Backbone as numpy.savetxt, mean C-alpha at the origin, in Angstrom:
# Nx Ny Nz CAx CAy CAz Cx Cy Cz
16.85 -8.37 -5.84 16.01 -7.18 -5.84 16.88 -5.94 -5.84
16.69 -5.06 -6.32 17.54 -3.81 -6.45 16.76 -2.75 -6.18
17.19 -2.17 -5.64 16.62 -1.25 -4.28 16.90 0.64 -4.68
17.09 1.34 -4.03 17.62 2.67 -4.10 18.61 2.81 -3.37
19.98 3.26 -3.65 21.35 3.08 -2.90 21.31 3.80 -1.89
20.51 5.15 -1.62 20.20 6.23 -0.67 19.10 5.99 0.40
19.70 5.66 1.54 18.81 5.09 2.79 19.12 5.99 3.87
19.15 7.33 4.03 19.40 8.18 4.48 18.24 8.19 5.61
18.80 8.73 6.97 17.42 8.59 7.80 17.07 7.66 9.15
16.23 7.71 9.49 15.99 6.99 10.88 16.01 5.27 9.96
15.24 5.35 8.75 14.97 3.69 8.10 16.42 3.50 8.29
17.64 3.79 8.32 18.41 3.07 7.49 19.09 2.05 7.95
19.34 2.31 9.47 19.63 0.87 9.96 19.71 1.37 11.61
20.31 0.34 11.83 20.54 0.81 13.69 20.95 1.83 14.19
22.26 2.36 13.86 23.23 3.23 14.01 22.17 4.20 13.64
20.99 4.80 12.93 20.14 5.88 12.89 19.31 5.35 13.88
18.97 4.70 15.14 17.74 3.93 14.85 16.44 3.03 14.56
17.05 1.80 14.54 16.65 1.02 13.57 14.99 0.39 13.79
14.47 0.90 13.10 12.92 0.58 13.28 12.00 -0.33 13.30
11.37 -0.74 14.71 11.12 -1.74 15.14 9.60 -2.32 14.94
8.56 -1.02 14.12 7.31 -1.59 14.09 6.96 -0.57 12.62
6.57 -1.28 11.68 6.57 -1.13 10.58 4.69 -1.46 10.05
4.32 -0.44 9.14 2.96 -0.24 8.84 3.37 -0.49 6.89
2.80 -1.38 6.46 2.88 -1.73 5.11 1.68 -1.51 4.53
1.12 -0.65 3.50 0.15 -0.74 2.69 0.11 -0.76 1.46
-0.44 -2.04 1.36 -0.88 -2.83 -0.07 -1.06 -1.75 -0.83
-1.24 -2.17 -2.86 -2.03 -1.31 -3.55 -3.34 -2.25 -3.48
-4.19 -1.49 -4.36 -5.50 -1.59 -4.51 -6.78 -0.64 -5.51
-5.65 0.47 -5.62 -7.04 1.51 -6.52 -8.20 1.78 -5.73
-9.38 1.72 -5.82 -10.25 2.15 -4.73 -10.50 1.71 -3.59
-9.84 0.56 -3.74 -9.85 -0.68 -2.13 -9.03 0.33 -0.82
-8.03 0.86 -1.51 -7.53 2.01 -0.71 -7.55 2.09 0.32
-9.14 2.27 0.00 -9.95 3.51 1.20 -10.01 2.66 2.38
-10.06 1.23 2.09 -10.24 0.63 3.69 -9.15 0.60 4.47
-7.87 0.92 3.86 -6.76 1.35 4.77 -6.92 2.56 6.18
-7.61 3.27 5.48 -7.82 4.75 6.53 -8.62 3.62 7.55
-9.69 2.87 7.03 -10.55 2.73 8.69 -9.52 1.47 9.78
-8.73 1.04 8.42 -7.48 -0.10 9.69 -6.67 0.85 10.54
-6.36 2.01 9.79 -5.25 2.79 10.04 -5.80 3.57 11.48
-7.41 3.89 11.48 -8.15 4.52 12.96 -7.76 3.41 13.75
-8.33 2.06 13.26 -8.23 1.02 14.53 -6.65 0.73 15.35
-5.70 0.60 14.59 -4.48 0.93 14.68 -4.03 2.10 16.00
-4.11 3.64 15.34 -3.84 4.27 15.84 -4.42 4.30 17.25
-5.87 4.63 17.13 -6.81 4.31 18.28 -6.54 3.26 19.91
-5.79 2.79 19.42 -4.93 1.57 20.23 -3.66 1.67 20.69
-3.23 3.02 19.95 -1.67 3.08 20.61 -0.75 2.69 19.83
-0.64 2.04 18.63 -0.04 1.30 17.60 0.27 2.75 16.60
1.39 2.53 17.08 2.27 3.51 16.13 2.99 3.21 15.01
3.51 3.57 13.93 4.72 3.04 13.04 6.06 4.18 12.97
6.68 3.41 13.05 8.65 3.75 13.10 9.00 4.16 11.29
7.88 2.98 10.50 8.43 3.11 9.16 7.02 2.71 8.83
7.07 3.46 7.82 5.59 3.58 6.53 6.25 2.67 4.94
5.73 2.02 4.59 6.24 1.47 3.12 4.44 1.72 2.50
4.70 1.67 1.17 3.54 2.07 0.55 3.95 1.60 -1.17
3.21 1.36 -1.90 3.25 1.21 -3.10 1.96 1.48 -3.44
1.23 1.93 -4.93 0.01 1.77 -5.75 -0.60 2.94 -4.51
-2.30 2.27 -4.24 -2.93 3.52 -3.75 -2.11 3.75 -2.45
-1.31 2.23 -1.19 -0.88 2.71 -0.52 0.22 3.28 -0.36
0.88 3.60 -1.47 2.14 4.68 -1.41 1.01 6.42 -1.32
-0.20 6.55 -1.93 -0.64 7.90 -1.70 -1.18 7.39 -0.30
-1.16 6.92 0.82 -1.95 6.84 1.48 -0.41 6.68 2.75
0.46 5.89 2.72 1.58 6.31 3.47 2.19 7.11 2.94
2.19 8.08 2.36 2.77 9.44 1.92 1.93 10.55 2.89
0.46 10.42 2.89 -0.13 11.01 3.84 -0.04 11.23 5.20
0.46 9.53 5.61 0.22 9.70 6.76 1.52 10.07 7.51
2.53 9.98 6.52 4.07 10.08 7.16 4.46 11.86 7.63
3.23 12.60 7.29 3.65 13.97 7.91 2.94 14.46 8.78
2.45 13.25 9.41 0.92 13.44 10.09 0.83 12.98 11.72
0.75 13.25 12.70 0.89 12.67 13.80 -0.19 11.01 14.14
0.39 10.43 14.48 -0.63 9.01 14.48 -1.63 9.13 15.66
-2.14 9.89 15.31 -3.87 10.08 16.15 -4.88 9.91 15.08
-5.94 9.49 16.17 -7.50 9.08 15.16 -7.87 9.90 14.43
-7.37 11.74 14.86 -8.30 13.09 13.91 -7.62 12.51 12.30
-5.78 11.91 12.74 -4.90 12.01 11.08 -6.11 11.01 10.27
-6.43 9.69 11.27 -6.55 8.20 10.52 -8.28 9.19 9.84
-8.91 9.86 10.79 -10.37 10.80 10.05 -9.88 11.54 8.81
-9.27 12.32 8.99 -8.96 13.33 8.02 -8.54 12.52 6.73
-7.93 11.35 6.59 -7.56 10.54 5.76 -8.81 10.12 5.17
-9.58 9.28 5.86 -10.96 8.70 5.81 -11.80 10.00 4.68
-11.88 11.25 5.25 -12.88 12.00 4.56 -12.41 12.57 3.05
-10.80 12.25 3.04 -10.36 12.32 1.46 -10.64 11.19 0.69
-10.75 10.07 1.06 -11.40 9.29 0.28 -12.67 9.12 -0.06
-13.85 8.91 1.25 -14.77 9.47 0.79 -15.57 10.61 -0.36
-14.64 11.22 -0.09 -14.78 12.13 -1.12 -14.16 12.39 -2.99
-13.21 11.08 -3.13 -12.84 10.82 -4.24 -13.88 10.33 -4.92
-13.62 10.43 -6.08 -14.27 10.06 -7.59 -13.14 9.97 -8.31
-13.63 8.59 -9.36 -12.50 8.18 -10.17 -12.07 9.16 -11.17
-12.51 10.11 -11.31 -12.19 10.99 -12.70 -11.10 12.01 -11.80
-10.92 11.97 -9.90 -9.91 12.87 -9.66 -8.49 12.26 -9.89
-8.52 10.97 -10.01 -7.62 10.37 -10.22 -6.97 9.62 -11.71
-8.32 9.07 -12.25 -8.07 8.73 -13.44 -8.83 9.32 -14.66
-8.72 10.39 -14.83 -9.90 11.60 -15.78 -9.51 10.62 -17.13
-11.10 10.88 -17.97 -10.57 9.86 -19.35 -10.97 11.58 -20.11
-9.66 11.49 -20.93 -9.75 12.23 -22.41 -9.31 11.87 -23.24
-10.24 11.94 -24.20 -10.47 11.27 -25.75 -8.76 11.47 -26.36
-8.51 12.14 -26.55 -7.36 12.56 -27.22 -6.47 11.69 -26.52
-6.00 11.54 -25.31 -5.20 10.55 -24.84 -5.12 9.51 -25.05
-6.70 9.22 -24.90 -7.12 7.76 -24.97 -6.41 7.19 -26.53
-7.20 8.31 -27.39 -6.57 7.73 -28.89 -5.08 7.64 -29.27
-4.70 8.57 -28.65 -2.76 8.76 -29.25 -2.74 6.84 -28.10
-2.91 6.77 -26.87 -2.66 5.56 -26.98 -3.05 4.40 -27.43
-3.97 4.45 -27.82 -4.36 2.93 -28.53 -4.01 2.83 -30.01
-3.49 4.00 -30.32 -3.11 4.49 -31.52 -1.40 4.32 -31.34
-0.99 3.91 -30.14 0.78 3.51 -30.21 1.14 4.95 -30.31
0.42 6.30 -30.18 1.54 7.16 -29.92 2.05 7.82 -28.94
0.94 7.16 -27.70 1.59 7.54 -25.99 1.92 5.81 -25.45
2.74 6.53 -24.26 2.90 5.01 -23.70 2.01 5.26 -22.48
0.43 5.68 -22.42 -0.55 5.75 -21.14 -1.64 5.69 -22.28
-2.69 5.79 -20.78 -4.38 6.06 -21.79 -4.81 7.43 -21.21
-4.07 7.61 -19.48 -4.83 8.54 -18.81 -3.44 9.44 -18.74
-3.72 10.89 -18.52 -2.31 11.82 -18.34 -2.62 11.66 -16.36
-1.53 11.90 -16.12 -1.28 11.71 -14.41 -1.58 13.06 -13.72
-1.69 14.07 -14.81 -1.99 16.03 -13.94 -3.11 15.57 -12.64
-4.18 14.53 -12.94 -4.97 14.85 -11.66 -4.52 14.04 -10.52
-3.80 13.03 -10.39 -3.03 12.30 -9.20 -1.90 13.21 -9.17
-1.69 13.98 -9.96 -0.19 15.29 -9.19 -0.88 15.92 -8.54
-2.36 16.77 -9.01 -2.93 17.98 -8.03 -3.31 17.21 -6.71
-3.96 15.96 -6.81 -3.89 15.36 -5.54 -3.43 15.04 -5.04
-2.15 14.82 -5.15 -1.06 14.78 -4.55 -0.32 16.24 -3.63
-0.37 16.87 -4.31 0.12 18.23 -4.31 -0.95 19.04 -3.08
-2.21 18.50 -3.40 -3.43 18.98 -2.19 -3.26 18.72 -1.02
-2.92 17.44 -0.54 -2.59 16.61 0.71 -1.31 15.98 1.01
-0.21 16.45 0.53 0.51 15.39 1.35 1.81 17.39 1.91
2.11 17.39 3.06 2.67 18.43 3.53 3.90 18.03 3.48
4.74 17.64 2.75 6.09 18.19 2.33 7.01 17.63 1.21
7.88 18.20 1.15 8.36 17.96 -0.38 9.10 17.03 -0.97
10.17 16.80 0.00 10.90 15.53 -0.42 11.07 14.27 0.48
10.92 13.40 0.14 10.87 11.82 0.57 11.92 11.62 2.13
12.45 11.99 2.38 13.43 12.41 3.67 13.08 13.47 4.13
12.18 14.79 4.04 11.77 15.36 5.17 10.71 14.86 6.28
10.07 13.51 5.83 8.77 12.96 6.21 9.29 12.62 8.04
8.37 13.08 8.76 8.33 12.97 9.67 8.73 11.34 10.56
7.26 10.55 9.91 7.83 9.36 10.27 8.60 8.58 8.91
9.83 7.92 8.87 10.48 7.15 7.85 9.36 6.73 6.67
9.60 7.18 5.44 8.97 6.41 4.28 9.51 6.60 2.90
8.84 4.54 2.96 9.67 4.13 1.64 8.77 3.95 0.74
8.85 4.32 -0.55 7.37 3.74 -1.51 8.11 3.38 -2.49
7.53 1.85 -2.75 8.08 0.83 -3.85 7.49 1.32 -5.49
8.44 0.87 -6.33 8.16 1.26 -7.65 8.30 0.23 -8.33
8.11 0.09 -9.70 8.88 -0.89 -10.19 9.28 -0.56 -11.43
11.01 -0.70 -11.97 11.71 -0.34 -12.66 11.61 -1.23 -14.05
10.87 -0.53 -15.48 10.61 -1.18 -16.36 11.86 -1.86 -17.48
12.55 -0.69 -17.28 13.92 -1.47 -18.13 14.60 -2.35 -17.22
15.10 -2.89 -16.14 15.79 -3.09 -15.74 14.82 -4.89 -15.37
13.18 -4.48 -14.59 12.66 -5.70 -14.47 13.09 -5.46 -13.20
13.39 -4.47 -11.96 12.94 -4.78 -10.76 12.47 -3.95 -9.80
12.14 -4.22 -8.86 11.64 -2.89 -7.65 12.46 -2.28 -7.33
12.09 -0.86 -7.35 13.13 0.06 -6.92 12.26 1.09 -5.10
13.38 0.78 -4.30 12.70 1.20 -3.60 13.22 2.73 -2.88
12.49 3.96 -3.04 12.61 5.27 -2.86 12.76 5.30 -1.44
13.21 6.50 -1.33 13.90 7.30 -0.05 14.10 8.25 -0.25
14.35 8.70 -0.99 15.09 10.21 -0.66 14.32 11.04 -2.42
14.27 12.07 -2.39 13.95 12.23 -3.50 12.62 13.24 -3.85
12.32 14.14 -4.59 10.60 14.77 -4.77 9.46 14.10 -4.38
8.88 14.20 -3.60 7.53 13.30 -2.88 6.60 12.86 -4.06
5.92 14.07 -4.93 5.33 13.94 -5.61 5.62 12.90 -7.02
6.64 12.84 -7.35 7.57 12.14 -8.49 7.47 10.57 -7.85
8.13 10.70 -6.88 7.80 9.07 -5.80 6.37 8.84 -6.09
5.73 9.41 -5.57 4.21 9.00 -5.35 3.76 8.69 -6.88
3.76 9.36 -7.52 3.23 9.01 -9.06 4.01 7.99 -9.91
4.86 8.12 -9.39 5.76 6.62 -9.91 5.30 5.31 -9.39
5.09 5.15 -7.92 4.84 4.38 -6.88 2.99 3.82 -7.66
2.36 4.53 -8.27 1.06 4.13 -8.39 0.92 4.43 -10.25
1.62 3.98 -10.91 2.06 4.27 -12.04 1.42 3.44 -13.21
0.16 3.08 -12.65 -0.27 1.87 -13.74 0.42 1.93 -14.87
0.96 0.75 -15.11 1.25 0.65 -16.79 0.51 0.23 -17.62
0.64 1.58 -18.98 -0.25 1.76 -19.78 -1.35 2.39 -19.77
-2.00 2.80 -18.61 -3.03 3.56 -18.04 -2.37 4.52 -18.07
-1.11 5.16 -16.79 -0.53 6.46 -16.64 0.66 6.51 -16.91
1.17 7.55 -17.02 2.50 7.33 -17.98 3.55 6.61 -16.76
4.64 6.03 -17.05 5.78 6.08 -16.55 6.79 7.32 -15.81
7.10 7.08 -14.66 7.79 8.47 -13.90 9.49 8.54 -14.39
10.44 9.19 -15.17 11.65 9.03 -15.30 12.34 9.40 -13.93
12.95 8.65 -13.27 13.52 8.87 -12.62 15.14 8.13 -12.21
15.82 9.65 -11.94 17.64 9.01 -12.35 17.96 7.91 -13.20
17.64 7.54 -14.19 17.73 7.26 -15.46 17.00 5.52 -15.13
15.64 5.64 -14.80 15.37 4.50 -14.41 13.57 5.27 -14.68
12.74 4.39 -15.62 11.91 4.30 -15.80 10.90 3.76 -15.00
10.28 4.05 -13.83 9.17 3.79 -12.95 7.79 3.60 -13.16
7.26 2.35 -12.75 5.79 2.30 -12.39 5.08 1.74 -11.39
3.70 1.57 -11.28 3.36 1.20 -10.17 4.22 -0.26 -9.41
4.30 -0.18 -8.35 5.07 -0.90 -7.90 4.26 -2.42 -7.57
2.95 -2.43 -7.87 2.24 -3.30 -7.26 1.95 -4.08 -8.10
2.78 -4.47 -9.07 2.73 -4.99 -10.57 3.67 -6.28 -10.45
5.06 -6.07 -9.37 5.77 -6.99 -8.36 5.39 -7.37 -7.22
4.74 -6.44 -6.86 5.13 -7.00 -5.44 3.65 -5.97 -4.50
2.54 -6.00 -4.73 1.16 -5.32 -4.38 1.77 -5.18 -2.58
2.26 -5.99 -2.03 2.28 -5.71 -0.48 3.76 -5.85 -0.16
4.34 -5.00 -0.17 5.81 -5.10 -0.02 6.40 -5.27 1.48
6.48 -6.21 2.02 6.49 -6.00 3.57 7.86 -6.96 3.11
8.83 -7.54 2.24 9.93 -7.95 2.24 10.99 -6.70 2.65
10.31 -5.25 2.07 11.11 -4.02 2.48 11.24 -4.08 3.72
10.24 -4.26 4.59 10.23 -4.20 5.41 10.91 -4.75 6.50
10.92 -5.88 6.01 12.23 -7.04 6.64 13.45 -6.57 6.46
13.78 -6.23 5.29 15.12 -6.05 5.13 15.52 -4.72 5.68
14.60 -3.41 5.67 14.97 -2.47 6.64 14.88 -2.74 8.13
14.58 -3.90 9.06 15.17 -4.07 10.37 13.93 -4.15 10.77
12.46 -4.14 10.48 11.29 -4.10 11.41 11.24 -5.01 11.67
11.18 -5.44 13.60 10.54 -6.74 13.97 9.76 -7.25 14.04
7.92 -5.75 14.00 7.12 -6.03 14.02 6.33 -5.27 12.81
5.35 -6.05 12.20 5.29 -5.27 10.84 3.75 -5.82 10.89
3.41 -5.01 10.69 1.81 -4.74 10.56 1.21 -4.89 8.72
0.53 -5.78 8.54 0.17 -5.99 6.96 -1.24 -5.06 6.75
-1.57 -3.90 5.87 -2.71 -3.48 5.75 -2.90 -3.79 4.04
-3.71 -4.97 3.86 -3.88 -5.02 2.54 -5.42 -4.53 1.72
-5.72 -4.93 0.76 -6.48 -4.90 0.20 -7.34 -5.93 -0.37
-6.91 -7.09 0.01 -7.48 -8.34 -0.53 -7.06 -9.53 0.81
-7.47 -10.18 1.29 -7.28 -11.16 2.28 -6.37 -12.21 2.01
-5.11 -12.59 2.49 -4.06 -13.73 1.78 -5.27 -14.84 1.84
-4.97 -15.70 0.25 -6.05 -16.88 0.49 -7.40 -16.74 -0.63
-7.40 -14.88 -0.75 -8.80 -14.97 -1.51 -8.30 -15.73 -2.84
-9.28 -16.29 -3.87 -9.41 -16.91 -4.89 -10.63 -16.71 -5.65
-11.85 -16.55 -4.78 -12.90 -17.20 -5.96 -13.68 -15.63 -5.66
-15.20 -15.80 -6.97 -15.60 -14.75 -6.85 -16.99 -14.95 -6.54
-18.12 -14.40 -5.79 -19.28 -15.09 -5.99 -20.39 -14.64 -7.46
-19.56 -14.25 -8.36 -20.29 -14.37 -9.51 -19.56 -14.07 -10.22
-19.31 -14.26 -12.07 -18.85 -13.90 -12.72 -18.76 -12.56 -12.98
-17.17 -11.98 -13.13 -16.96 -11.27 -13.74 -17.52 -10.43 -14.48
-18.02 -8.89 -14.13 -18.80 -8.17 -15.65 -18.32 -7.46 -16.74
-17.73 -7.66 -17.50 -16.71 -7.04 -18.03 -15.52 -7.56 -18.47
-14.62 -7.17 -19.39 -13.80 -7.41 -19.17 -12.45 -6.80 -18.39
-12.73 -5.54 -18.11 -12.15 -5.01 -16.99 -12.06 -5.67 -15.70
-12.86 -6.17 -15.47 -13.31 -6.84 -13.96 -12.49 -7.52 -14.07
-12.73 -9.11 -15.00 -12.01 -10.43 -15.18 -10.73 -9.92 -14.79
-9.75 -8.83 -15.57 -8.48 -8.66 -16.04 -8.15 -8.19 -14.48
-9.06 -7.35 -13.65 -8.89 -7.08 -12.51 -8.23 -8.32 -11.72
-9.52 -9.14 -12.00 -10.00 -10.40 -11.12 -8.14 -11.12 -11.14
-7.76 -11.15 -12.33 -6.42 -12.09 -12.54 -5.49 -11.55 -12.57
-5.51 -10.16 -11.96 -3.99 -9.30 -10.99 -4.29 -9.68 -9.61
-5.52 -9.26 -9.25 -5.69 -10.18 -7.48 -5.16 -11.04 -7.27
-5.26 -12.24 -8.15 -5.50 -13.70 -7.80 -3.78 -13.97 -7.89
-2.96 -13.48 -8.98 -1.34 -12.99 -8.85 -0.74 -12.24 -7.57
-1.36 -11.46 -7.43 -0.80 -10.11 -6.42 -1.00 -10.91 -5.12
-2.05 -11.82 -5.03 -2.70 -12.60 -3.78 -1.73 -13.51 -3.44
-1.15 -14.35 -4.57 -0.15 -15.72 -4.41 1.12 -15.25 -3.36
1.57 -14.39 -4.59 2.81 -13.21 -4.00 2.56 -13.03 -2.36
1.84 -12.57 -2.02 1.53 -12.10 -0.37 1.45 -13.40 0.45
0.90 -14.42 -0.07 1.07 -15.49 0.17 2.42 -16.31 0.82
2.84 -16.44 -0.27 4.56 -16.42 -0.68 5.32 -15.79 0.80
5.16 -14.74 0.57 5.93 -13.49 1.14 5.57 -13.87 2.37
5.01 -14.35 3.03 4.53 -14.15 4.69 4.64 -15.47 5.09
4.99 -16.42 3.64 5.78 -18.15 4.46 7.07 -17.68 4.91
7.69 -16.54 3.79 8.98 -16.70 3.73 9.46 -15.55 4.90
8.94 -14.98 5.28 9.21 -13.51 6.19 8.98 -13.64 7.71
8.08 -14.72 8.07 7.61 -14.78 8.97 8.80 -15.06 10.40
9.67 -16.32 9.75 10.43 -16.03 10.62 11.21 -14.75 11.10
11.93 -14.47 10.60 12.78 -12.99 11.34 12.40 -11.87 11.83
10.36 -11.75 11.49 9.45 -10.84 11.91 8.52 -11.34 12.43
7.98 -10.39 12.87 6.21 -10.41 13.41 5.39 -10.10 12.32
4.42 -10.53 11.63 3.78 -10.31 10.92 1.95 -10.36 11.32
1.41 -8.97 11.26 0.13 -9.09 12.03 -0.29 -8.61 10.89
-1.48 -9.49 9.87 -2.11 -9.41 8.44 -3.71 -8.38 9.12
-3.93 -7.45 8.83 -5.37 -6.92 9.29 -6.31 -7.40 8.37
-7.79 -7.61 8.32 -8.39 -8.13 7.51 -8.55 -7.31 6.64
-8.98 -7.29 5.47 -9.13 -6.83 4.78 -10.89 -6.79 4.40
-12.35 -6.11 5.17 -13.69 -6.73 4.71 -13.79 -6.08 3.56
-14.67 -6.64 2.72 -15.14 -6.55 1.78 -15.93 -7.70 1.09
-17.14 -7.63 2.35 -17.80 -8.69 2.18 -19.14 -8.51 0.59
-19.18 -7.28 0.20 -19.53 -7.09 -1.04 -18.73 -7.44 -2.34
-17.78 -7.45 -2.08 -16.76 -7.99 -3.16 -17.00 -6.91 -4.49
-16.39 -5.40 -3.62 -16.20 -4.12 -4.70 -15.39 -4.53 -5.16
-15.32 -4.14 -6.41 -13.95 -4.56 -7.05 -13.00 -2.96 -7.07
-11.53 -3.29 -7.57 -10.64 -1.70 -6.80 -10.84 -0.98 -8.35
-11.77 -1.36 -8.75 -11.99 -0.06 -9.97 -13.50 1.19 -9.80
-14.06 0.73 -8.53 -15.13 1.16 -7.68 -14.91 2.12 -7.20
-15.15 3.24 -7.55 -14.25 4.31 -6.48 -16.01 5.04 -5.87
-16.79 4.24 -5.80 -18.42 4.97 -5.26 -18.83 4.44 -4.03
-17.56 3.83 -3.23 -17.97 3.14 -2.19 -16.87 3.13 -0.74
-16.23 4.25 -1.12 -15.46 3.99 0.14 -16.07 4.33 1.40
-17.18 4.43 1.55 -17.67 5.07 2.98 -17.73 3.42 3.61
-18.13 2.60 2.74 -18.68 1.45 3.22 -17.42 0.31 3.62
-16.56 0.74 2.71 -15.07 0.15 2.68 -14.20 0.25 4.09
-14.23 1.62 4.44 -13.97 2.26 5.95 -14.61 1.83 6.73
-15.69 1.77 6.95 -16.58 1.17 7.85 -16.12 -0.09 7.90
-16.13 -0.61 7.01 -16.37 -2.50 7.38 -14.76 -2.56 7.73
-13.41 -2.04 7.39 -12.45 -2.27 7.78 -12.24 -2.13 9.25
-12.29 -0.75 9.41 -12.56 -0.49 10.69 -13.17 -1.49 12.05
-14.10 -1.58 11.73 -14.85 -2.63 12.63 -14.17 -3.96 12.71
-13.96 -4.62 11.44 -13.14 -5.18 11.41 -11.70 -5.75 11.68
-10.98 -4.47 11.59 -9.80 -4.24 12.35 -9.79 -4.36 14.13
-11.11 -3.38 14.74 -11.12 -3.63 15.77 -11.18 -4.54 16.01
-12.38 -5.58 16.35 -12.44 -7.09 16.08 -11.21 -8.29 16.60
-10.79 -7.05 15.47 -9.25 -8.18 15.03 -8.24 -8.37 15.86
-7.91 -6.80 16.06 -6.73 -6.47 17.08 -7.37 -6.68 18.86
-8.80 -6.38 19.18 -9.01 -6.83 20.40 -9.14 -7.79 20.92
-9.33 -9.21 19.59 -9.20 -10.54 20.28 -7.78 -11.08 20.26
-7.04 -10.55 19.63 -5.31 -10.98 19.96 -4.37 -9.92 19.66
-4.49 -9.02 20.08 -3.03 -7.78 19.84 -1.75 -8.27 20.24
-1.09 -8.84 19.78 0.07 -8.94 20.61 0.73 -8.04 21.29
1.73 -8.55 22.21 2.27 -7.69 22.93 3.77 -6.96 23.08
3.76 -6.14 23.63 5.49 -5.28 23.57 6.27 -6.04 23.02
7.27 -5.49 22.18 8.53 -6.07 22.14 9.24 -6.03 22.72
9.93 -6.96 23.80 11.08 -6.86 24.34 12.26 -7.19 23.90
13.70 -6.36 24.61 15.12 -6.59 23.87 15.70 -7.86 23.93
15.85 -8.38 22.74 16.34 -9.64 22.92 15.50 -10.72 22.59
14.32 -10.23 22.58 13.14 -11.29 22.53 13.19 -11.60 21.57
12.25 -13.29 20.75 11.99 -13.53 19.75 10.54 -13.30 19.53
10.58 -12.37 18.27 8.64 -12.11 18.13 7.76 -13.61 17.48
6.86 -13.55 17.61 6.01 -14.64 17.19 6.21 -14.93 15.38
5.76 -15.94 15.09 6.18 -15.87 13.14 4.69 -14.87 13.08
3.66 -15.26 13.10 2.64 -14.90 12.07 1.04 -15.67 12.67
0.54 -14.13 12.71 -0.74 -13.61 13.42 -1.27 -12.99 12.19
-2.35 -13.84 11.85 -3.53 -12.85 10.86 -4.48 -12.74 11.50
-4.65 -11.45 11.43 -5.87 -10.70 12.29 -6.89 -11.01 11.13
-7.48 -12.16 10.64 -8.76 -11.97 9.74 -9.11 -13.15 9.37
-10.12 -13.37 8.80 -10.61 -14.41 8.63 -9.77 -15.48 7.68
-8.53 -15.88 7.60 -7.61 -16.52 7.02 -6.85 -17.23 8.40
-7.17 -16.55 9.68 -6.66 -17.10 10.77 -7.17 -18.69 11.26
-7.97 -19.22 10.33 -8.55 -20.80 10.46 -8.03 -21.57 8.97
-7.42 -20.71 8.09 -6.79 -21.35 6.86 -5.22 -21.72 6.76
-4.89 -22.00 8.44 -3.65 -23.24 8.19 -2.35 -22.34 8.04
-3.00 -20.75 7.87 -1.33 -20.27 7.89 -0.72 -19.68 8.90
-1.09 -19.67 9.83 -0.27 -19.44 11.27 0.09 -20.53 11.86
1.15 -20.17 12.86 1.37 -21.04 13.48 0.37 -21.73 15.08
């Protein structure tokens, strides 16, 4: 995996530091939004993060929260920007775009100006190392074929790189390395997380490790094509939390979405928040684990969600 050489900061290892409870958020596109109501239950509890990682919607969503103090008003104030999204603030369709790409003469369908102004609206500061609490947002590097993971650098440039659909929005150039959404490798990057030193790492995804099936076909073909990045992005997280578990703590929050929105839905986050939320509580009040102590060994792997009877904990 090839990374960003510049780890400047409390992330970068001990000798700054070295950060012991780590908040990871999945991408997802409109699924997003149920991050803010994990992120209340979280905070609400005392559960802080040392280090933010983020890719896809959750690189705009730990970009937010990394200049933000971890109280319930930040995890609200988060909550009521989503609520209040519509897909055209993020992904506006114009004809002319649309055609130069399907026409082979852009490499997008959508121009990225309205994920910069929203970007530019909410997140309070400028470059990737002034952020209050440590944050890293994963990309993924198209010539090269791997994740590149940011630190230091224009917030806004990170962030639009970090959620970069390919072919939808353009590609971010950055230091001679072509960027896109990062969730195209790796949707829940909590391997960053390992490898920057967190012992305890908190999973906020968008899809439940385990999901597979749908309770009805597909409408569209958007959906389907949706349906078979999940069911990829799902394996991966899978994967990732056999292989991680030892050297960390890994606490998976559920992910509800017992309607089964799909993340191209952007007309439903009130309901998304809600059910996470509750959910999250739920989750974390029937087993929170406890302090880390020095020296101690943390547990492998606690899913806070209904995957906690599917054989993958210990």
């Amino acid at each position: 995996m090839s990374t960003s050489t510049s780890m400047a900061g409390p992330a970068a290892g001990s000798a700054a530091g070295e950060p012991r409870t780590a908040f990871v958020l999945a991408g997802g596109a409109a699924l997003g939004a149920m991050q803010a109501g994990m992120v209340h239950a979280l905070y609400e509890r005392g559960i802080a993060p040392d280090l933010l990682i983020g890719t896809s919607a959750g690189a705009l969503n730990a970009a937010f929260l990394a200049s933000r103090p971890a109280t319930v008003a930040t995890a609200q104030e988060l909550a009521a920007i989503w609520r209040g999204l519509r897909r055209s603030d993020i992904l506006p369709l114009r004809p002319a775009t649309l055609i130069g790409g399907l026409a082979g003469r852009r490499d997008h369908l959508i121009p990225d100006r309205a994920l910069r102004r929203l970007a530019a609206r909410h997140l309070q500061f400028e470059r990737l190392e002034q952020a209050a609490i440590p944050l890293i947002l994963v990309a993924f590097d198209l010539l090269t074929g791997t994740e590149a993971r940011l630190s230091d650098g224009p917030l806004a440039d990170a962030v639009l790189a970090a959620a970069a659909i390919p072919g939808v929005l353009p590609p971010v150039r950055w230091r001679g390395r072509l960027l896109v959404d990062g969730g195209i490798a790796d949707n829940t990057p909590l391997s960053h997380a390992v490898a920057l030193g967190a012992r305890r790492i908190y999973v906020l995804p968008t899809q439940n490790p385990g999901d597979r099936g749908l309770p009805r076909p597909p409408r569209g073909a958007l959906a389907a094509a949706v349906h078979a990045v999940t069911v990829l992005t799902n394996a991966r997280l899978q994967d990732d939390l056999a292989c991680h578990a030892s050297p960390a703590e890994l606490i998976v929050l559920p992910a509800a979405n017992p309607r089964h929105i799909p993340p191209t839905d952007f007309g439903h986050a009130d309901q998304l928040i809600r059910w996470a939320l509750t959910a999250a509580r739920t989750a974390l009040a029937a087993g929170t684990p406890g302090p880390l102590a020095a020296g101690t060994a943390p547990a492998r792997l606690w899913l806070a969600g209904p995957d906690a009877e599917a054989g993958l904990h210990d």
